[in-house]
């Protein structure tokens, strides 16, 4: 049974988050059905097995089997804080009942500073001044405010929210526009990575881009660190992410052998990608029958933003095509689309499901497998 936020309310007051940094789930707790609707994942009309909604914290919330300290949609665990850093009460739906200044993410450990309702978009110099001002004033009892990275911005996106793309009960500063990150595009002195949340906006919807840093953009500051994946090659032709408990196929689907030197990288549409996963599991690919397509946040976690063409560590993932890859996450605002990740320059967007893209398989990592690398 999901535990109430109230039991931990006093313990959270004025204290830093003691949770381990981890990937947030996507907020997508339902699956794409044959009739074009989002349905319960065990509905008979859902025939593509292994979609985003089947796994993770969102699925655990559906089963009423998720312990949370705070509230939020699906598997998110947010605690709203006032200006002093004290938790704000939540109602029976897990939504804040009073005004709040910050949001602590109990999954990632990040603390978000909300923009004021009347705040204007900022250029690069104004954004830097906003960081200095927050560091000086210490809202929510914290002074180490910074610009977020693109993975930080992605971490709170809610792919189950077809309208705002984020939980507006907590992130009351949600708005249309590209949110500024601290990440420059490699090789460019002027382009900065940006992220858009709005679900029904055809040019955003959990989509990243690169824009001139001088542009005026919305700003949301963050405190804390979003731990990078701890990737290590195994002797089984896989790459283990110890930080997030994931095991990746070192080879793009279609390639095989030592160093992924053999075979051919395969382009598949979204339904065929799930069929390919089912085939891999049926033949116990690399000794396992629980491979799946990664969700959007899992897939972006192996992007190396310091690299281009491909935007990944090729020592771990050889022969990676610098192109778009499928995730298991449907687009809530347009169910004919699914989210994809670009390993050319490291961006996210959505594409129509009949289109063809590459895929890389993942599975949940079990510690016993890696005792002898």
mmCIF file of C-alpha atoms in Angstrom:
data_model
loop_
_atom_site.group_PDB
_atom_site.id
_atom_site.type_symbol
_atom_site.label_atom_id
_atom_site.label_comp_id
_atom_site.label_asym_id
_atom_site.label_seq_id
_atom_site.Cartn_x
_atom_site.Cartn_y
_atom_site.Cartn_z
ATOM 1 C CA UNK A 1 0.000 0.000 0.000
ATOM 2 C CA UNK A 2 1.318 3.467 -0.847
ATOM 3 C CA UNK A 3 2.388 5.239 2.342
ATOM 4 C CA UNK A 4 1.104 8.695 3.224
ATOM 5 C CA UNK A 5 3.272 11.786 2.871
ATOM 6 C CA UNK A 6 2.243 12.827 6.360
ATOM 7 C CA UNK A 7 4.367 10.215 8.146
ATOM 8 C CA UNK A 8 7.575 11.874 6.957
ATOM 9 C CA UNK A 9 6.479 15.507 7.043
ATOM 10 C CA UNK A 10 8.261 16.573 10.224
ATOM 11 C CA UNK A 11 11.385 14.587 9.432
ATOM 12 C CA UNK A 12 11.734 16.364 6.096
ATOM 13 C CA UNK A 13 11.512 19.859 7.543
ATOM 14 C CA UNK A 14 14.676 21.895 6.976
ATOM 15 C CA UNK A 15 16.674 18.760 6.138
ATOM 16 C CA UNK A 16 18.462 17.886 2.901
ATOM 17 C CA UNK A 17 17.154 14.991 0.864
ATOM 18 C CA UNK A 18 18.792 11.756 2.006
ATOM 19 C CA UNK A 19 17.536 9.775 -0.976
ATOM 20 C CA UNK A 20 19.942 8.146 -3.418
ATOM 21 C CA UNK A 21 20.229 9.878 -6.769
ATOM 22 C CA UNK A 22 18.428 7.883 -9.427
ATOM 23 C CA UNK A 23 16.573 8.249 -12.700
ATOM 24 C CA UNK A 24 13.014 9.460 -12.475
ATOM 25 C CA UNK A 25 10.418 7.390 -14.248
ATOM 26 C CA UNK A 26 8.611 9.088 -17.118
ATOM 27 C CA UNK A 27 5.116 9.515 -15.659
ATOM 28 C CA UNK A 28 3.670 7.248 -18.345
ATOM 29 C CA UNK A 29 1.614 4.669 -16.461
ATOM 30 C CA UNK A 30 -0.567 3.459 -19.349
ATOM 31 C CA UNK A 31 0.118 1.715 -22.671
ATOM 32 C CA UNK A 32 -0.708 2.306 -26.331
ATOM 33 C CA UNK A 33 -3.596 0.129 -27.487
ATOM 34 C CA UNK A 34 -4.500 -1.198 -30.920
ATOM 35 C CA UNK A 35 -7.461 1.187 -31.048
ATOM 36 C CA UNK A 36 -5.177 4.216 -30.734
ATOM 37 C CA UNK A 37 -5.990 4.976 -27.089
ATOM 38 C CA UNK A 38 -3.866 4.900 -23.959
ATOM 39 C CA UNK A 39 -5.183 1.978 -21.893
ATOM 40 C CA UNK A 40 -4.286 -0.018 -18.812
ATOM 41 C CA UNK A 41 -1.238 -2.041 -19.797
ATOM 42 C CA UNK A 42 -3.037 -5.345 -19.106
ATOM 43 C CA UNK A 43 -5.962 -4.426 -21.373
ATOM 44 C CA UNK A 44 -6.562 -7.014 -24.163
ATOM 45 C CA UNK A 45 -6.285 -4.215 -26.734
ATOM 46 C CA UNK A 46 -2.645 -3.674 -25.749
ATOM 47 C CA UNK A 47 -0.694 -6.176 -27.852
ATOM 48 C CA UNK A 48 2.747 -4.515 -27.966
ATOM 49 C CA UNK A 49 4.314 -6.050 -24.874
ATOM 50 C CA UNK A 50 6.960 -4.194 -22.888
ATOM 51 C CA UNK A 51 5.844 -0.586 -23.285
ATOM 52 C CA UNK A 52 6.971 2.177 -20.935
ATOM 53 C CA UNK A 53 3.953 1.877 -18.619
ATOM 54 C CA UNK A 54 4.733 -1.745 -17.707
ATOM 55 C CA UNK A 55 7.941 -0.976 -15.799
ATOM 56 C CA UNK A 56 9.337 1.178 -13.042
ATOM 57 C CA UNK A 57 7.910 3.452 -10.394
ATOM 58 C CA UNK A 58 4.876 4.394 -12.483
ATOM 59 C CA UNK A 59 3.832 0.747 -12.750
ATOM 60 C CA UNK A 60 4.443 0.267 -9.013
ATOM 61 C CA UNK A 61 2.162 3.224 -8.289
ATOM 62 C CA UNK A 62 -0.523 1.585 -10.429
ATOM 63 C CA UNK A 63 -0.214 -1.513 -8.254
ATOM 64 C CA UNK A 64 -0.475 0.624 -5.107
ATOM 65 C CA UNK A 65 2.959 -0.697 -4.150
ATOM 66 C CA UNK A 66 5.051 2.472 -4.059
ATOM 67 C CA UNK A 67 6.301 4.188 -0.907
ATOM 68 C CA UNK A 68 6.527 7.960 -1.294
ATOM 69 C CA UNK A 69 7.417 10.825 1.033
ATOM 70 C CA UNK A 70 5.574 13.438 -1.019
ATOM 71 C CA UNK A 71 3.093 13.650 -3.878
ATOM 72 C CA UNK A 72 2.901 14.033 -7.629
ATOM 73 C CA UNK A 73 1.498 12.165 -10.592
ATOM 74 C CA UNK A 74 2.329 8.523 -11.332
ATOM 75 C CA UNK A 75 5.663 7.484 -9.796
ATOM 76 C CA UNK A 76 7.009 10.970 -9.116
ATOM 77 C CA UNK A 77 7.784 11.888 -5.502
ATOM 78 C CA UNK A 78 7.797 15.658 -4.986
ATOM 79 C CA UNK A 79 7.861 17.633 -1.745
ATOM 80 C CA UNK A 80 6.805 21.300 -1.928
ATOM 81 C CA UNK A 81 8.781 23.694 0.313
ATOM 82 C CA UNK A 82 8.088 27.235 1.441
ATOM 83 C CA UNK A 83 10.693 30.020 1.299
ATOM 84 C CA UNK A 84 12.263 28.852 4.581
ATOM 85 C CA UNK A 85 12.569 25.264 3.358
ATOM 86 C CA UNK A 86 9.696 23.846 5.409
ATOM 87 C CA UNK A 87 7.412 21.256 3.731
ATOM 88 C CA UNK A 88 3.996 22.437 2.564
ATOM 89 C CA UNK A 89 0.991 20.212 3.418
ATOM 90 C CA UNK A 90 -0.551 18.086 0.664
ATOM 91 C CA UNK A 91 -4.186 17.187 0.109
ATOM 92 C CA UNK A 92 -5.606 13.681 -0.317
ATOM 93 C CA UNK A 93 -4.563 13.709 -3.990
ATOM 94 C CA UNK A 94 -0.974 14.526 -3.062
ATOM 95 C CA UNK A 95 -1.134 18.153 -4.243
ATOM 96 C CA UNK A 96 0.207 21.170 -2.309
ATOM 97 C CA UNK A 97 -2.450 23.062 -0.365
ATOM 98 C CA UNK A 98 -0.398 26.242 0.136
ATOM 99 C CA UNK A 99 1.903 28.466 -1.881
ATOM 100 C CA UNK A 100 5.416 27.091 -2.242
ATOM 101 C CA UNK A 101 8.761 28.358 -3.474
ATOM 102 C CA UNK A 102 10.714 25.165 -4.135
ATOM 103 C CA UNK A 103 10.146 21.531 -5.103
ATOM 104 C CA UNK A 104 12.350 18.728 -3.828
ATOM 105 C CA UNK A 105 12.499 15.628 -6.023
ATOM 106 C CA UNK A 106 12.805 12.704 -3.625
ATOM 107 C CA UNK A 107 13.916 10.350 -6.428
ATOM 108 C CA UNK A 108 16.783 12.329 -7.957
ATOM 109 C CA UNK A 109 17.626 14.408 -4.883
ATOM 110 C CA UNK A 110 17.409 17.651 -6.885
ATOM 111 C CA UNK A 111 15.843 20.790 -5.402
ATOM 112 C CA UNK A 112 14.088 23.145 -7.821
ATOM 113 C CA UNK A 113 13.591 26.886 -7.322
ATOM 114 C CA UNK A 114 10.346 28.006 -8.931
ATOM 115 C CA UNK A 115 10.231 31.210 -10.926
ATOM 116 C CA UNK A 116 7.856 33.895 -9.678
ATOM 117 C CA UNK A 117 4.563 34.161 -11.625
ATOM 118 C CA UNK A 118 5.508 37.534 -13.101
ATOM 119 C CA UNK A 119 9.086 36.637 -14.039
ATOM 120 C CA UNK A 120 10.122 37.453 -17.591
ATOM 121 C CA UNK A 121 12.212 35.344 -19.936
ATOM 122 C CA UNK A 122 15.925 36.064 -19.513
ATOM 123 C CA UNK A 123 18.945 36.384 -21.754
ATOM 124 C CA UNK A 124 22.288 34.865 -20.797
ATOM 125 C CA UNK A 125 23.513 37.770 -18.668
ATOM 126 C CA UNK A 126 20.194 38.085 -16.851
ATOM 127 C CA UNK A 127 20.189 34.340 -16.167
ATOM 128 C CA UNK A 128 23.687 34.558 -14.667
ATOM 129 C CA UNK A 129 22.558 37.444 -12.477
ATOM 130 C CA UNK A 130 19.513 35.428 -11.356
ATOM 131 C CA UNK A 131 21.845 32.617 -10.257
ATOM 132 C CA UNK A 132 24.004 35.040 -8.258
ATOM 133 C CA UNK A 133 20.929 36.614 -6.657
ATOM 134 C CA UNK A 134 19.550 33.216 -5.595
ATOM 135 C CA UNK A 135 22.925 32.172 -4.205
ATOM 136 C CA UNK A 136 22.977 35.361 -2.155
ATOM 137 C CA UNK A 137 19.411 35.268 -0.832
ATOM 138 C CA UNK A 138 19.305 31.514 -0.130
ATOM 139 C CA UNK A 139 15.641 30.691 -0.802
ATOM 140 C CA UNK A 140 14.429 27.448 0.814
ATOM 141 C CA UNK A 141 17.537 27.469 3.000
ATOM 142 C CA UNK A 142 19.879 26.675 0.096
ATOM 143 C CA UNK A 143 22.610 28.798 -1.484
ATOM 144 C CA UNK A 144 24.221 26.528 -4.115
ATOM 145 C CA UNK A 145 21.739 27.329 -6.882
ATOM 146 C CA UNK A 146 22.858 26.795 -10.485
ATOM 147 C CA UNK A 147 21.591 26.525 -14.021
ATOM 148 C CA UNK A 148 20.214 23.032 -14.683
ATOM 149 C CA UNK A 149 21.766 20.598 -17.118
ATOM 150 C CA UNK A 150 19.615 19.183 -19.893
ATOM 151 C CA UNK A 151 19.296 15.831 -18.033
ATOM 152 C CA UNK A 152 18.109 17.818 -14.996
ATOM 153 C CA UNK A 153 15.366 19.476 -17.056
ATOM 154 C CA UNK A 154 14.365 16.170 -18.627
ATOM 155 C CA UNK A 155 14.194 14.461 -15.230
ATOM 156 C CA UNK A 156 10.983 16.228 -14.151
ATOM 157 C CA UNK A 157 9.188 15.963 -17.499
ATOM 158 C CA UNK A 158 5.902 14.059 -17.221
ATOM 159 C CA UNK A 159 5.268 12.073 -20.398
ATOM 160 C CA UNK A 160 1.838 11.105 -19.102
ATOM 161 C CA UNK A 161 0.702 14.739 -19.046
ATOM 162 C CA UNK A 162 -0.637 15.568 -22.497
ATOM 163 C CA UNK A 163 -1.183 19.268 -21.778
ATOM 164 C CA UNK A 164 1.726 20.715 -19.803
ATOM 165 C CA UNK A 165 4.309 17.916 -19.917
ATOM 166 C CA UNK A 166 5.083 18.518 -16.227
ATOM 167 C CA UNK A 167 3.158 18.334 -12.946
ATOM 168 C CA UNK A 168 1.720 21.852 -12.647
ATOM 169 C CA UNK A 169 0.475 21.228 -9.101
ATOM 170 C CA UNK A 170 4.109 21.382 -8.004
ATOM 171 C CA UNK A 171 5.788 23.232 -10.889
ATOM 172 C CA UNK A 172 3.462 26.204 -10.833
ATOM 173 C CA UNK A 173 5.923 28.149 -12.995
ATOM 174 C CA UNK A 174 5.265 25.884 -16.006
ATOM 175 C CA UNK A 175 5.020 27.782 -19.266
ATOM 176 C CA UNK A 176 5.498 27.443 -22.978
ATOM 177 C CA UNK A 177 8.968 28.066 -24.257
ATOM 178 C CA UNK A 178 12.437 26.576 -24.303
ATOM 179 C CA UNK A 179 13.935 26.340 -20.815
ATOM 180 C CA UNK A 180 17.606 27.256 -20.630
ATOM 181 C CA UNK A 181 20.221 24.698 -19.584
ATOM 182 C CA UNK A 182 23.855 25.200 -18.619
ATOM 183 C CA UNK A 183 25.029 22.850 -21.387
ATOM 184 C CA UNK A 184 26.756 24.252 -24.458
ATOM 185 C CA UNK A 185 26.672 22.316 -27.692
ATOM 186 C CA UNK A 186 30.191 20.874 -28.164
ATOM 187 C CA UNK A 187 32.273 22.929 -30.556
ATOM 188 C CA UNK A 188 29.985 25.964 -30.340
ATOM 189 C CA UNK A 189 30.607 29.117 -28.348
ATOM 190 C CA UNK A 190 27.082 30.438 -28.868
ATOM 191 C CA UNK A 191 24.627 27.491 -28.828
ATOM 192 C CA UNK A 192 23.122 26.215 -25.592
ATOM 193 C CA UNK A 193 20.916 23.151 -25.086
ATOM 194 C CA UNK A 194 17.278 23.911 -24.254
ATOM 195 C CA UNK A 195 14.232 21.836 -23.324
ATOM 196 C CA UNK A 196 10.493 22.257 -23.954
ATOM 197 C CA UNK A 197 7.776 20.611 -21.841
ATOM 198 C CA UNK A 198 4.447 21.671 -23.343
ATOM 199 C CA UNK A 199 2.470 18.591 -24.332
ATOM 200 C CA UNK A 200 0.247 20.029 -27.063
ATOM 201 C CA UNK A 201 2.813 22.303 -28.653
ATOM 202 C CA UNK A 202 3.892 20.678 -31.917
ATOM 203 C CA UNK A 203 7.346 22.267 -31.739
ATOM 204 C CA UNK A 204 8.108 21.183 -28.175
ATOM 205 C CA UNK A 205 6.529 18.309 -26.186
ATOM 206 C CA UNK A 206 9.470 16.803 -24.272
ATOM 207 C CA UNK A 207 11.835 17.978 -26.944
ATOM 208 C CA UNK A 208 15.340 19.406 -26.754
ATOM 209 C CA UNK A 209 17.078 21.718 -29.137
ATOM 210 C CA UNK A 210 20.020 24.114 -29.310
ATOM 211 C CA UNK A 211 19.519 27.880 -29.469
ATOM 212 C CA UNK A 212 21.779 30.935 -29.215
ATOM 213 C CA UNK A 213 22.625 31.521 -25.559
ATOM 214 C CA UNK A 214 21.758 35.196 -26.034
ATOM 215 C CA UNK A 215 18.080 34.334 -26.645
ATOM 216 C CA UNK A 216 15.557 35.212 -23.951
ATOM 217 C CA UNK A 217 14.187 32.027 -22.332
ATOM 218 C CA UNK A 218 12.325 30.825 -19.239
ATOM 219 C CA UNK A 219 14.578 29.934 -16.316
ATOM 220 C CA UNK A 220 14.217 27.443 -13.460
ATOM 221 C CA UNK A 221 17.216 27.040 -11.132
ATOM 222 C CA UNK A 222 18.260 23.839 -9.400
ATOM 223 C CA UNK A 223 20.393 22.706 -6.474
ATOM 224 C CA UNK A 224 22.120 19.362 -6.044
ATOM 225 C CA UNK A 225 23.630 16.974 -8.568
ATOM 226 C CA UNK A 226 21.933 14.546 -10.918
ATOM 227 C CA UNK A 227 24.359 11.621 -10.778
ATOM 228 C CA UNK A 228 25.774 10.544 -14.131
ATOM 229 C CA UNK A 229 25.490 6.841 -14.973
ATOM 230 C CA UNK A 230 28.435 4.733 -13.806
ATOM 231 C CA UNK A 231 28.993 2.758 -17.011
ATOM 232 C CA UNK A 232 31.298 -0.251 -17.209
ATOM 233 C CA UNK A 233 31.772 -2.848 -19.928
ATOM 234 C CA UNK A 234 31.117 -6.451 -18.922
ATOM 235 C CA UNK A 235 32.528 -9.648 -20.415
ATOM 236 C CA UNK A 236 29.065 -10.553 -21.713
ATOM 237 C CA UNK A 237 28.939 -7.959 -24.492
ATOM 238 C CA UNK A 238 26.925 -5.579 -22.349
ATOM 239 C CA UNK A 239 27.448 -2.275 -20.542
ATOM 240 C CA UNK A 240 26.336 -2.047 -16.917
ATOM 241 C CA UNK A 241 25.054 1.181 -15.383
ATOM 242 C CA UNK A 242 25.619 0.659 -11.667
ATOM 243 C CA UNK A 243 24.092 4.013 -10.744
ATOM 244 C CA UNK A 244 20.714 3.309 -12.314
ATOM 245 C CA UNK A 245 20.581 -0.486 -12.165
ATOM 246 C CA UNK A 246 20.515 -1.036 -15.923
ATOM 247 C CA UNK A 247 22.338 -3.394 -18.276
ATOM 248 C CA UNK A 248 22.644 -2.267 -21.893
ATOM 249 C CA UNK A 249 23.414 -4.234 -25.020
ATOM 250 C CA UNK A 250 26.766 -2.852 -26.147
ATOM 251 C CA UNK A 251 25.691 -3.371 -29.771
ATOM 252 C CA UNK A 252 23.023 -1.565 -31.704
ATOM 253 C CA UNK A 253 20.264 -4.021 -32.673
ATOM 254 C CA UNK A 254 21.386 -6.027 -35.698
ATOM 255 C CA UNK A 255 25.111 -5.984 -34.917
ATOM 256 C CA UNK A 256 26.866 -8.691 -32.924
ATOM 257 C CA UNK A 257 30.181 -10.287 -32.041
ATOM 258 C CA UNK A 258 33.320 -8.936 -30.399
ATOM 259 C CA UNK A 259 33.336 -5.165 -30.650
ATOM 260 C CA UNK A 260 29.974 -5.320 -32.495
ATOM 261 C CA UNK A 261 31.946 -5.765 -35.728
ATOM 262 C CA UNK A 262 29.548 -8.159 -37.420
ATOM 263 C CA UNK A 263 26.047 -7.826 -38.783
ATOM 264 C CA UNK A 264 24.149 -4.724 -39.846
ATOM 265 C CA UNK A 265 22.406 -2.005 -37.846
ATOM 266 C CA UNK A 266 18.659 -2.408 -38.368
ATOM 267 C CA UNK A 267 16.114 0.364 -38.951
ATOM 268 C CA UNK A 268 12.638 -0.608 -37.692
ATOM 269 C CA UNK A 269 9.293 1.073 -37.130
ATOM 270 C CA UNK A 270 7.984 1.285 -33.558
ATOM 271 C CA UNK A 271 5.764 -1.847 -33.585
ATOM 272 C CA UNK A 272 8.539 -3.847 -35.264
ATOM 273 C CA UNK A 273 10.947 -2.705 -32.558
ATOM 274 C CA UNK A 274 8.787 -4.437 -29.939
ATOM 275 C CA UNK A 275 8.660 -7.546 -32.112
ATOM 276 C CA UNK A 276 12.459 -7.500 -32.292
ATOM 277 C CA UNK A 277 12.638 -7.364 -28.496
ATOM 278 C CA UNK A 278 10.231 -10.303 -28.213
ATOM 279 C CA UNK A 279 12.380 -12.306 -30.645
ATOM 280 C CA UNK A 280 15.532 -11.505 -28.657
ATOM 281 C CA UNK A 281 13.872 -12.704 -25.458
ATOM 282 C CA UNK A 282 12.563 -15.869 -27.097
ATOM 283 C CA UNK A 283 16.123 -16.899 -27.997
ATOM 284 C CA UNK A 284 17.613 -15.769 -24.655
ATOM 285 C CA UNK A 285 19.777 -13.115 -26.298
ATOM 286 C CA UNK A 286 23.097 -12.829 -24.430
ATOM 287 C CA UNK A 287 21.728 -15.187 -21.805
ATOM 288 C CA UNK A 288 18.590 -13.248 -20.853
ATOM 289 C CA UNK A 289 14.874 -13.217 -21.609
ATOM 290 C CA UNK A 290 13.964 -9.867 -20.048
ATOM 291 C CA UNK A 291 15.283 -7.370 -22.600
ATOM 292 C CA UNK A 292 13.112 -4.362 -23.387
ATOM 293 C CA UNK A 293 13.110 -1.032 -25.144
ATOM 294 C CA UNK A 294 14.368 1.706 -22.813
ATOM 295 C CA UNK A 295 12.079 4.547 -21.842
ATOM 296 C CA UNK A 296 13.026 8.062 -22.901
ATOM 297 C CA UNK A 297 14.889 9.006 -19.715
ATOM 298 C CA UNK A 298 16.815 5.736 -19.591
ATOM 299 C CA UNK A 299 17.884 6.112 -23.207
ATOM 300 C CA UNK A 300 19.004 9.710 -22.780
ATOM 301 C CA UNK A 301 21.072 8.698 -19.746
ATOM 302 C CA UNK A 302 23.699 7.082 -22.010
ATOM 303 C CA UNK A 303 24.023 10.175 -24.201
ATOM 304 C CA UNK A 304 27.449 11.760 -23.734
ATOM 305 C CA UNK A 305 26.798 15.474 -24.181
ATOM 306 C CA UNK A 306 30.510 16.193 -24.546
ATOM 307 C CA UNK A 307 30.670 14.167 -27.782
ATOM 308 C CA UNK A 308 29.182 14.534 -31.241
ATOM 309 C CA UNK A 309 28.539 12.164 -34.149
ATOM 310 C CA UNK A 310 27.990 9.944 -32.226
ATOM 311 C CA UNK A 311 27.025 11.482 -28.888
ATOM 312 C CA UNK A 312 28.046 8.409 -26.906
ATOM 313 C CA UNK A 313 31.213 6.751 -25.601
ATOM 314 C CA UNK A 314 32.226 4.523 -28.525
ATOM 315 C CA UNK A 315 34.706 2.639 -26.354
ATOM 316 C CA UNK A 316 31.671 1.206 -24.550
ATOM 317 C CA UNK A 317 29.156 1.292 -27.414
ATOM 318 C CA UNK A 318 31.086 0.627 -30.660
ATOM 319 C CA UNK A 319 29.538 1.137 -34.090
ATOM 320 C CA UNK A 320 26.784 3.369 -32.719
ATOM 321 C CA UNK A 321 24.939 5.014 -35.587
ATOM 322 C CA UNK A 322 24.807 8.822 -35.142
ATOM 323 C CA UNK A 323 21.058 8.886 -35.663
ATOM 324 C CA UNK A 324 17.664 8.583 -33.925
ATOM 325 C CA UNK A 325 16.714 5.656 -31.647
ATOM 326 C CA UNK A 326 13.325 4.499 -30.404
ATOM 327 C CA UNK A 327 12.243 4.654 -26.790
ATOM 328 C CA UNK A 328 9.299 2.703 -25.359
ATOM 329 C CA UNK A 329 7.530 5.969 -24.438
ATOM 330 C CA UNK A 330 4.503 7.051 -26.468
ATOM 331 C CA UNK A 331 3.712 10.719 -26.972
ATOM 332 C CA UNK A 332 0.698 11.464 -24.766
ATOM 333 C CA UNK A 333 -0.508 14.432 -26.836
ATOM 334 C CA UNK A 334 -0.412 12.458 -30.104
ATOM 335 C CA UNK A 335 -0.578 8.703 -29.667
ATOM 336 C CA UNK A 336 0.591 8.071 -33.216
ATOM 337 C CA UNK A 337 4.004 9.260 -32.076
ATOM 338 C CA UNK A 338 6.711 8.008 -29.728
ATOM 339 C CA UNK A 339 9.713 9.689 -28.162
ATOM 340 C CA UNK A 340 13.143 9.252 -29.709
ATOM 341 C CA UNK A 341 16.725 10.138 -28.793
ATOM 342 C CA UNK A 342 19.318 11.439 -31.229
ATOM 343 C CA UNK A 343 22.860 10.085 -30.894
ATOM 344 C CA UNK A 344 24.205 12.533 -33.462
ATOM 345 C CA UNK A 345 24.267 15.659 -31.286
ATOM 346 C CA UNK A 346 22.282 14.387 -28.270
ATOM 347 C CA UNK A 347 18.695 15.627 -28.497
ATOM 348 C CA UNK A 348 15.193 14.298 -27.834
ATOM 349 C CA UNK A 349 11.982 14.629 -29.832
ATOM 350 C CA UNK A 350 9.028 12.518 -30.969
ATOM 351 C CA UNK A 351 8.428 10.760 -34.290
ATOM 352 C CA UNK A 352 5.531 8.975 -35.950
ATOM 353 C CA UNK A 353 5.414 5.288 -35.063
ATOM 354 C CA UNK A 354 5.426 4.078 -38.713
ATOM 355 C CA UNK A 355 8.821 5.758 -39.217
ATOM 356 C CA UNK A 356 11.981 3.672 -38.957
ATOM 357 C CA UNK A 357 14.735 4.191 -36.383
ATOM 358 C CA UNK A 358 17.490 2.242 -34.676
ATOM 359 C CA UNK A 359 17.129 0.561 -31.290
ATOM 360 C CA UNK A 360 19.289 -0.517 -28.384
ATOM 361 C CA UNK A 361 18.052 -3.046 -25.837
ATOM 362 C CA UNK A 362 18.222 -2.716 -22.064
ATOM 363 C CA UNK A 363 17.304 -4.808 -19.037
ATOM 364 C CA UNK A 364 17.232 -4.336 -15.290
ATOM 365 C CA UNK A 365 20.652 -5.071 -13.816
ATOM 366 C CA UNK A 366 21.141 -7.748 -11.175
ATOM 367 C CA UNK A 367 24.235 -7.356 -9.018
ATOM 368 C CA UNK A 368 25.100 -11.065 -8.992
ATOM 369 C CA UNK A 369 25.763 -10.976 -12.736
ATOM 370 C CA UNK A 370 28.658 -8.560 -12.287
ATOM 371 C CA UNK A 371 30.599 -10.083 -9.417
ATOM 372 C CA UNK A 372 33.223 -11.313 -11.874
ATOM 373 C CA UNK A 373 33.516 -8.838 -14.789
#
